CSV table of C-alpha atoms in Angstrom, one decimal:
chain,number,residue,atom,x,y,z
I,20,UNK,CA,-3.8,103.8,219.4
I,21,UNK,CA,-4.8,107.1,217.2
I,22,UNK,CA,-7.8,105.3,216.4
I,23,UNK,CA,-9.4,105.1,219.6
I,24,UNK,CA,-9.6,108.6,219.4
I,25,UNK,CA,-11.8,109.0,216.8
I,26,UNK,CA,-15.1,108.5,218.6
I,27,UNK,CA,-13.9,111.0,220.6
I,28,UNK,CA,-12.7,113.8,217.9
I,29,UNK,CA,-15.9,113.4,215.9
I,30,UNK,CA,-17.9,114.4,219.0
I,31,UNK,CA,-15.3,117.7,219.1
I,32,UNK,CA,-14.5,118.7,216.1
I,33,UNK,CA,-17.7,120.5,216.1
I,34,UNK,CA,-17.4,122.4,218.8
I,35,UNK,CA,-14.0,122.9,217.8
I,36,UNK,CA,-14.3,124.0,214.7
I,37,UNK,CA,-17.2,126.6,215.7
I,38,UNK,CA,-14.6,128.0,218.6
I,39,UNK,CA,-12.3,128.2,216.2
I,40,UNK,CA,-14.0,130.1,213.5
I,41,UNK,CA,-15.5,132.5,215.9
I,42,UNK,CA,-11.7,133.8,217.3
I,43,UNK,CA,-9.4,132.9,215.2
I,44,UNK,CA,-9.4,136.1,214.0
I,45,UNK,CA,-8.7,137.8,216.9
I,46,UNK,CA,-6.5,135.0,217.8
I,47,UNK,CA,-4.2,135.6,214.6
I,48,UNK,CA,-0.9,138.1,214.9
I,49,UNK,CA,-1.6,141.6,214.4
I,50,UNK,CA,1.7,142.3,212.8
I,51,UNK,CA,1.4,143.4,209.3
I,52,UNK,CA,3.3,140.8,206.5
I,53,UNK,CA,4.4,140.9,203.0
I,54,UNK,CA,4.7,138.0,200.5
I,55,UNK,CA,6.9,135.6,202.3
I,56,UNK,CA,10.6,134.9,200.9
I,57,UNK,CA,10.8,132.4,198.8
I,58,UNK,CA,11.2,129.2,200.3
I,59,UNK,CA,9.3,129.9,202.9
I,60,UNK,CA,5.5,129.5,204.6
I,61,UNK,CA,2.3,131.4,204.4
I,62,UNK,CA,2.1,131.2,208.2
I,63,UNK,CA,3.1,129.9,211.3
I,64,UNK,CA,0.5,127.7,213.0
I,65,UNK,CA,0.4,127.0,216.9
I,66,UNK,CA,-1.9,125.2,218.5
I,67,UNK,CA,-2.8,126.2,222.1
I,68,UNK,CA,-4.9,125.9,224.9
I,69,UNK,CA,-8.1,128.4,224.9
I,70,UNK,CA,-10.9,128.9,227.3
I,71,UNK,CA,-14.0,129.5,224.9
I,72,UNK,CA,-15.5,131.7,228.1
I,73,UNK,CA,-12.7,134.7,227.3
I,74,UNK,CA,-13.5,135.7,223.8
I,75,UNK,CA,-16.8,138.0,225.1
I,76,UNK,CA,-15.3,138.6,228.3
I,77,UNK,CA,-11.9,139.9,226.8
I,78,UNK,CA,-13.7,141.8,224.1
I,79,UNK,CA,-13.4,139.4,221.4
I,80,UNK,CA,-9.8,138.8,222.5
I,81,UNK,CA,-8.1,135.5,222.9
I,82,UNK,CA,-6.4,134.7,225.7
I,83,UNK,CA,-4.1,131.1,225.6
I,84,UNK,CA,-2.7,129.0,228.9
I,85,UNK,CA,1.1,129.0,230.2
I,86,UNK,CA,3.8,129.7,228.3
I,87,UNK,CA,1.8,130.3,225.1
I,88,UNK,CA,-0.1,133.0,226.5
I,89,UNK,CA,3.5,134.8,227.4
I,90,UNK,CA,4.5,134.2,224.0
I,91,UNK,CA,1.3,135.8,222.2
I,92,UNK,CA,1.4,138.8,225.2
I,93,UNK,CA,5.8,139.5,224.3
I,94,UNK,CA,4.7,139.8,220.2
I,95,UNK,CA,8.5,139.5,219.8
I,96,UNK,CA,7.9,135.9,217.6
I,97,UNK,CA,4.8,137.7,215.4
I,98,UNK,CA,7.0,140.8,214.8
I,99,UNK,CA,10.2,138.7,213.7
I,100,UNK,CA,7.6,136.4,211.4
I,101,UNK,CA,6.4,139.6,209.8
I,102,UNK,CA,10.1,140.6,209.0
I,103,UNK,CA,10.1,137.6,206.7
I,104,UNK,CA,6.2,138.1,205.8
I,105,UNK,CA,5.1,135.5,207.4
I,106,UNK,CA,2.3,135.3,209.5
I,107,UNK,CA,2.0,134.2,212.9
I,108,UNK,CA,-1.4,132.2,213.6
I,109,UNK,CA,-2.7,130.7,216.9
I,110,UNK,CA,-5.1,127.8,216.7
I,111,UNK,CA,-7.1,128.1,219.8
I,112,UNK,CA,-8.0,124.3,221.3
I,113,UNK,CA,-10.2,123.5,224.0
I,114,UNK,CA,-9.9,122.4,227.7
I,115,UNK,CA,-12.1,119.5,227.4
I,116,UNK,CA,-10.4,117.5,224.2
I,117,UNK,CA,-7.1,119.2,223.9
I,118,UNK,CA,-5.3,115.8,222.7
I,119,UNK,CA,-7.9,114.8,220.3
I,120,UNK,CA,-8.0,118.2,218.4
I,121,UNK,CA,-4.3,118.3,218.5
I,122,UNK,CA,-3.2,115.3,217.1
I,123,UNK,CA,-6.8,115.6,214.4
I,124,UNK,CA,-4.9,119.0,213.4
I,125,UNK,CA,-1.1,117.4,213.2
I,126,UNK,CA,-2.1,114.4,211.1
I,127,UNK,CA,-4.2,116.9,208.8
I,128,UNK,CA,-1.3,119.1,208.4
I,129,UNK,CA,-3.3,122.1,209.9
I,130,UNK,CA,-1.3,123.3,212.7
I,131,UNK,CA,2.8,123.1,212.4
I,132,UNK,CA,3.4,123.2,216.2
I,133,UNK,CA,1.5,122.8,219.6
I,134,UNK,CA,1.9,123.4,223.0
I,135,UNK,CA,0.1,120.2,224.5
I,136,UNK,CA,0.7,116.5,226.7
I,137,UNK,CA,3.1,114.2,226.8
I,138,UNK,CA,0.9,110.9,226.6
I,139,UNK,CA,-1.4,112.0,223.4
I,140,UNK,CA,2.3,113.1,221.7
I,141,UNK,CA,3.4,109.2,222.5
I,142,UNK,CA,0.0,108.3,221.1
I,143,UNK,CA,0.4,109.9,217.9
I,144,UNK,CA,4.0,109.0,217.0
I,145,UNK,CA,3.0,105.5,218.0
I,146,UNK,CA,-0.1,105.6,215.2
I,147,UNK,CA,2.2,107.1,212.9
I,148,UNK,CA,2.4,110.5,212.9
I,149,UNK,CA,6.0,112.1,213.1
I,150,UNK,CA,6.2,114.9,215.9
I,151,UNK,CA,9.4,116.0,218.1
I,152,UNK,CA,9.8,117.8,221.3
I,153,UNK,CA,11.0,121.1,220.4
I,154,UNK,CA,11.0,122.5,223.8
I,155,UNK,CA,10.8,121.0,227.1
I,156,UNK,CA,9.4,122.7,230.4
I,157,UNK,CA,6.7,125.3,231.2
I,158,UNK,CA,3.8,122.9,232.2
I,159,UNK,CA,4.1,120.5,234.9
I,160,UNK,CA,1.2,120.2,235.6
I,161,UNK,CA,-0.1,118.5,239.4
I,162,UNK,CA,-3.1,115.9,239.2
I,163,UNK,CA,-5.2,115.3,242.2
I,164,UNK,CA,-7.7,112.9,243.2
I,165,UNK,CA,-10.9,113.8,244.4
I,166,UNK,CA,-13.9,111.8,246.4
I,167,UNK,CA,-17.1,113.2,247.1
I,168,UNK,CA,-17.1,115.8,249.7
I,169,UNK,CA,-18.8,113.5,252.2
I,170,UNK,CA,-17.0,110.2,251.4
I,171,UNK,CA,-15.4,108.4,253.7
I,172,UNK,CA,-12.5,107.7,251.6
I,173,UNK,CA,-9.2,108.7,252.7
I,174,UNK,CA,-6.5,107.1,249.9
I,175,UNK,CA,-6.6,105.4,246.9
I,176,UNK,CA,-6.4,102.1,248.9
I,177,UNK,CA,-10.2,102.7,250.0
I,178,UNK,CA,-11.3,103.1,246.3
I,179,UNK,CA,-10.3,99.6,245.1
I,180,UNK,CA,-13.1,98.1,242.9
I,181,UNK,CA,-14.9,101.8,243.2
I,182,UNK,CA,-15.6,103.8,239.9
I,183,UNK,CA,-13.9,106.0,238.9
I,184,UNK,CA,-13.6,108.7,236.3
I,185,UNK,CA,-10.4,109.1,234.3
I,186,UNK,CA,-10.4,110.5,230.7
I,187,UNK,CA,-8.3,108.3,228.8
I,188,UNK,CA,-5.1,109.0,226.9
I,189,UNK,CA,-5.3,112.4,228.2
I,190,UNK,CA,-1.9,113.7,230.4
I,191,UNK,CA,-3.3,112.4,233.7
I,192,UNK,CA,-3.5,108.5,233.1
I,193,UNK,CA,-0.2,108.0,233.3
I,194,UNK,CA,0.2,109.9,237.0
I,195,UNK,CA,-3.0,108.0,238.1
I,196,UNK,CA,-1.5,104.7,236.9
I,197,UNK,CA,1.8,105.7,239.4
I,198,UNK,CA,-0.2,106.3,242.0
I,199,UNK,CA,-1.9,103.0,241.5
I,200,UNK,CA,1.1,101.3,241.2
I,201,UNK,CA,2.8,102.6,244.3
I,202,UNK,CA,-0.2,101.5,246.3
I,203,UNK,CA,0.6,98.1,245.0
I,204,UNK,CA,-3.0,98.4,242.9
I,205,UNK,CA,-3.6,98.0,238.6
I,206,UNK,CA,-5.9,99.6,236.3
I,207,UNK,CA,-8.2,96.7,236.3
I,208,UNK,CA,-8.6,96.7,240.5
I,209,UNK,CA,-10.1,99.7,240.0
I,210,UNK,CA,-13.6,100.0,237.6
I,211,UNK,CA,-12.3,103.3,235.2
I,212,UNK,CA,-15.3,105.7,233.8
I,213,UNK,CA,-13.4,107.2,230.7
I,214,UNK,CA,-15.0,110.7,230.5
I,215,UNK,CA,-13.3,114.0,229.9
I,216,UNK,CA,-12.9,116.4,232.2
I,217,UNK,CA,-16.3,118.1,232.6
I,218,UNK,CA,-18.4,114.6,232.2
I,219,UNK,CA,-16.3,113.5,234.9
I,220,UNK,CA,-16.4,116.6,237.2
I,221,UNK,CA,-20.4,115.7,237.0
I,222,UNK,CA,-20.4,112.1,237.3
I,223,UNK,CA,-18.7,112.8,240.3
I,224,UNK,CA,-21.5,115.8,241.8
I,225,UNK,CA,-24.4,112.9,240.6
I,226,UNK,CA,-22.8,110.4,243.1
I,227,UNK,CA,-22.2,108.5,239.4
I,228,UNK,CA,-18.7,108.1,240.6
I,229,UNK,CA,-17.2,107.3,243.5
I,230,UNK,CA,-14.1,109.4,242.8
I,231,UNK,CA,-12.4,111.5,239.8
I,232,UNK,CA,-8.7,111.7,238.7
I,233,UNK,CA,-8.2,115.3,237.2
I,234,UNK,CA,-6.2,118.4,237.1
I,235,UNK,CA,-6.5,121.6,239.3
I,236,UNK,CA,-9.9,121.9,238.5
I,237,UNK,CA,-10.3,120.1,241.5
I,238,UNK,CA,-10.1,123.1,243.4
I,239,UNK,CA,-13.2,124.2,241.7
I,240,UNK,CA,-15.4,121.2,243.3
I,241,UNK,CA,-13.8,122.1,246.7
I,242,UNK,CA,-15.2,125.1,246.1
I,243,UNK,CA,-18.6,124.0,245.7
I,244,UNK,CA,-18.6,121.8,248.4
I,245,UNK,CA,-19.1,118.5,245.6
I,246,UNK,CA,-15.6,116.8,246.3
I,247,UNK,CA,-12.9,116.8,248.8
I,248,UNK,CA,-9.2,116.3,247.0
I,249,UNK,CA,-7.2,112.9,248.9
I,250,UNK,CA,-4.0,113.0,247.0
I,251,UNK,CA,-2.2,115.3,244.6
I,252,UNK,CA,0.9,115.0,243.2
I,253,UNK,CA,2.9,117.8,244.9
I,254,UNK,CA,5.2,115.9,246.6
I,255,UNK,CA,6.0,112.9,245.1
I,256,UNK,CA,8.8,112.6,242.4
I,257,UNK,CA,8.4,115.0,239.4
I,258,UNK,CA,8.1,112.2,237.0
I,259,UNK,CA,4.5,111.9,238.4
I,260,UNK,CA,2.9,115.4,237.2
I,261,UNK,CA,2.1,115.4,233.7
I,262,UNK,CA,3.8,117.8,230.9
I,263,UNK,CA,3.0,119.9,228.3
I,264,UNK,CA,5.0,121.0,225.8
I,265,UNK,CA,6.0,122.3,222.8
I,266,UNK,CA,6.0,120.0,219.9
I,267,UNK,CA,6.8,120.5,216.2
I,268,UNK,CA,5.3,118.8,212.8
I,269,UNK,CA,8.7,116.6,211.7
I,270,UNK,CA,8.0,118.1,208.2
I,271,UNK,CA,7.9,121.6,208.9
I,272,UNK,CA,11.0,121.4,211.3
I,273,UNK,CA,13.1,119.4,208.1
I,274,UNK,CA,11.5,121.9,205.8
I,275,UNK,CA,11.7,125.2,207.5
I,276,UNK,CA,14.5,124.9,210.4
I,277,UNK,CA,14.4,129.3,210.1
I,278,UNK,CA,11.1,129.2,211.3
I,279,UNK,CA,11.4,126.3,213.9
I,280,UNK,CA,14.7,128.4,215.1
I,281,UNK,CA,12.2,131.8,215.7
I,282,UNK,CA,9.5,129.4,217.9
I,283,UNK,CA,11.8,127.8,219.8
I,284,UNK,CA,13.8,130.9,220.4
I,285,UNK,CA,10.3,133.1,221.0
I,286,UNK,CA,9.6,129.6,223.6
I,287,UNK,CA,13.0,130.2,225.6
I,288,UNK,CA,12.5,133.7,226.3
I,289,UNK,CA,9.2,133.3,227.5
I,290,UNK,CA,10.3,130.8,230.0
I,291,UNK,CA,13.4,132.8,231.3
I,292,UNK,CA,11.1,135.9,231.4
I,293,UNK,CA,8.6,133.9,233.7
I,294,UNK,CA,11.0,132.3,235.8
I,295,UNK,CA,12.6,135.3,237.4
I,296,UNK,CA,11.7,136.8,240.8
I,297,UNK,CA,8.3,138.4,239.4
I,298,UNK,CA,7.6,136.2,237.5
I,299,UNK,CA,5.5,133.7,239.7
I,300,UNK,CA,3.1,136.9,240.2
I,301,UNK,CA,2.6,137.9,236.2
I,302,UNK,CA,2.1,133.8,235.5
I,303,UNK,CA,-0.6,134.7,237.9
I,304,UNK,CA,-2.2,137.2,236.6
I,305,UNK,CA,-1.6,135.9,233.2
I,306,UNK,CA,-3.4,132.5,234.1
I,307,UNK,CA,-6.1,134.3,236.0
I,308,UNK,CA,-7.1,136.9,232.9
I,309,UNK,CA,-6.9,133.4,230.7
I,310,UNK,CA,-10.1,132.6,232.9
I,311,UNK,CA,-8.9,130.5,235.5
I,312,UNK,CA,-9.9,131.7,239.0
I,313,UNK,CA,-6.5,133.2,240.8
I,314,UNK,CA,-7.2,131.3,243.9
I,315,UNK,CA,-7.1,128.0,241.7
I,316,UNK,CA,-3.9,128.7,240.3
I,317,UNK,CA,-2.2,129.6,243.5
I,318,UNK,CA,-3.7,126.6,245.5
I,319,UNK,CA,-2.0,124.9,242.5
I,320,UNK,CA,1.4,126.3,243.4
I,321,UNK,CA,1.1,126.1,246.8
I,322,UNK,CA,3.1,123.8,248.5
I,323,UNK,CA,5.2,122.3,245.0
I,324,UNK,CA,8.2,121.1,245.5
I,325,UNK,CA,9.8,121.9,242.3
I,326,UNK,CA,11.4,124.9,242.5
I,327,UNK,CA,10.3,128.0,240.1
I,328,UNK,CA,13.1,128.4,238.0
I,329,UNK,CA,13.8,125.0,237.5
I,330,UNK,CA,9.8,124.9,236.1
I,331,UNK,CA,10.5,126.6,233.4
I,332,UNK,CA,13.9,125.1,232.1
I,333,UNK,CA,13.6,124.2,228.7
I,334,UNK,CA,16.6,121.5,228.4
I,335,UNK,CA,16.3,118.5,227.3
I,336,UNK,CA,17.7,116.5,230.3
I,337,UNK,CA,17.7,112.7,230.9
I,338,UNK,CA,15.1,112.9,233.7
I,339,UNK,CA,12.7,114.1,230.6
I,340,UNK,CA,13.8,111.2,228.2
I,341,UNK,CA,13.6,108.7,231.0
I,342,UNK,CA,10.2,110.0,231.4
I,343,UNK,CA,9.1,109.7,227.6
I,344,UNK,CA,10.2,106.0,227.8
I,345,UNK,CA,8.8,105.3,230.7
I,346,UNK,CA,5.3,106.6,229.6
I,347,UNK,CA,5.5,104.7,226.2
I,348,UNK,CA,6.4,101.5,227.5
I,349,UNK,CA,3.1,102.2,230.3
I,350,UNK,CA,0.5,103.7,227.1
I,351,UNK,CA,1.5,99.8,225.3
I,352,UNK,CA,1.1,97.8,228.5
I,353,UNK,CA,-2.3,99.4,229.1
I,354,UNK,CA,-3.3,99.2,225.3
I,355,UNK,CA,-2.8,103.0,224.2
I,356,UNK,CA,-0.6,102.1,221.6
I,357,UNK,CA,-0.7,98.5,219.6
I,358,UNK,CA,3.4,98.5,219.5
I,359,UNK,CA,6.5,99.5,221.4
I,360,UNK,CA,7.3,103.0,220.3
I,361,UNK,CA,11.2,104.1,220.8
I,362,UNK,CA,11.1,107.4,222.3
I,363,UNK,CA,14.7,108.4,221.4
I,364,UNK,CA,14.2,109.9,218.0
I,365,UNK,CA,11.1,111.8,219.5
I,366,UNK,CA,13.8,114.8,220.7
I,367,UNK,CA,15.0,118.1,218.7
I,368,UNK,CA,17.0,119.6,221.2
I,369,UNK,CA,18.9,121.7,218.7
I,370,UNK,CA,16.3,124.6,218.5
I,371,UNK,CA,16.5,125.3,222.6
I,372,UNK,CA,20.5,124.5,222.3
I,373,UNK,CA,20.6,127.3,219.3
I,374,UNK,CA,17.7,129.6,221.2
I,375,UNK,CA,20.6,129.4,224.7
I,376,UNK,CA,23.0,131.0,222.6
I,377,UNK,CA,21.6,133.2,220.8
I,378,UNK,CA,19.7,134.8,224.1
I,379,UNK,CA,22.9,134.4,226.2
I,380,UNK,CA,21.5,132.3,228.5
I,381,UNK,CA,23.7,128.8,228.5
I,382,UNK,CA,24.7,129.4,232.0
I,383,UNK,CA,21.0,130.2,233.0
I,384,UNK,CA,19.3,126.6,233.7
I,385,UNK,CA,23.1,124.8,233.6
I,386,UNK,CA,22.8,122.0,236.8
């Protein structure tokens, strides 16, 4: 339920909000506007993922994750905004309570779209909130679990009644809750520590949990020599990594389908433009200037069985939708959401469909 959250987003909006007031500025488009045309918005607002470490190490700079980041870096959706004097804002969010701030800015009406998880998007439209998928692909994300670097644990099997940490509603439950399930194990055989990212990522050097569900970040504690990673989600079926994606305020796509068109369109070109040849290397270097180590993000590459191009496609295909209601129907069985939330009005697949044309590329991702 959206409520659950609110512990959480009181305890982030602070930081937030300081994060956000130092760089937005820098994080805004540089593109000069006019007065918009009538009929239309101030500004464009996006929500994305920032790593508060880049703003004094990029000269005041902000530097966004995935396919944001190639967006912001192209300028081709600022410059067409401008045309139409409208602005172009990013609203940086951070790594450790991406979902709170997200769906806190969507049900305040501050941000229009955002680049962010599948589960917190089931979470929201299940409290109320009216979102839609806008454009599919980009982020698929691998989760990994990872024991202490000494443990004797060698699977998910040797954890059972063992703590440990998992933040909670966040893009990673629903992976872990496969990989439970497939090992013939529930939630409750296993005691769950809900604490983000970096709580856990220390519960887990303190020998306060016997093992931590996370993201590539796990890398980072190999690294150090605190954990050891058991299991990721390379190999199994792609419905097990987690996705983030770009989703769109109902409203503002009913109210202001021109705009909508531009981001989904500025969305699609980014994803062709990373999934050529070259393009593997620049999403790279791109991740690694964003402030995540470049030997993290190829570890986190290595060895993934989807294959580059097909990464990045941004249609909306049934394996995605069967993945949607799959998700919702686990969030309401493990008490996420209070009611059964039908995924099939979540989907506007008309801006990508529209974007394929218009860019000549309906051919490109075909099957």
């Amino acid at each position: 339920m959206f409520d659950a959250f609110v512990v959480q987003r009181r305890r982030a909006l602070a930081a937030w909000g300081l994060m956000a007031a130092a760089i937005v500025g820098a994080a805004g488009s540089t593109c000069a506007t006019a007065t918009p045309a009538a009929g239309l918005p101030e500004a464009v607002r996006i929500a994305a993922v920032a790593r508060s470490a880049n703003v004094n190490a990029n000269g005041g700079k902000v530097l966004f994750a995935g396919s944001s980041a190639i967006v912001a870096s192209q300028g081709w959706l600022a410059a067409e905004l401008a045309r139409l004097g409208v602005r172009l804002e990013w609203v940086p969010v951070t790594t450790n309570s991406v979902a709170v701030q997200v769906n806190e800015a969507f049900a305040n009406k501050s941000i229009d779209f955002a680049q962010y998880g599948d589960l917190p998007s089931i979470i929201a439209n299940a409290s109320g909130l009216q979102t839609r998928l806008v454009v599919p692909g980009g982020s698929l994300n691998n989760t990994y679990l990872v024991v202490p670097y000494n443990s004797t644990a060698r699977s998910i099997n040797d954890l059972k009644g063992k703590k440990i940490a998992l933040h909670r509603g966040r893009p990673w439950e629903y992976p872990f809750s496969r990989l439970l399930a497939a090992n013939g194990l529930k939630n409750t055989d296993v005691k769950l520590l809900n604490l983000n990212p970096q709580a856990g990522a220390a519960a887990l050097a303190s020998g306060s949990a016997d093992a931590f569900f996370t993201l590539s970040d796990a890398f980072l504690l190999e690294d150090k020599k605190i954990g050891r990673v058991i299991w990721a989600s390379k190999t199994p079926p792609q419905d097990w990594k987690m996705r983030a994606e770009v989703w769109g305020s109902a409203d503002f796509l009913a109210r202001y389908p021109q705009m909508a068109q531009l981001v989904a369109t500025a969305y699609v070109k980014a994803h062709q433009s990373a999934s050529v040849d070259n393009g593997r290397d620049d999403y790279i270097r791109a991740e690694a200037a964003a402030g995540q180590p470049e030997s993290v993000v190829r570890r986190e590459l290595e060895g993934d069985n989807r294959p580059w191009k097909a990464r990045w496609s941004p249609l909306l295909t049934e394996e995605v939708k069967a993945h949607y209601a799959a998700e919702a129907e686990y969030a309401r069985q493990a008490g996420l959401i209070s009611k059964p939330l039908d995924t099939g009005h979540l989907y506007a697949p008309q801006f990508v469909q529209q974007a394929l044309v218009d860019l000549k590329l309906q051919q490109y991702w075909a099957p």
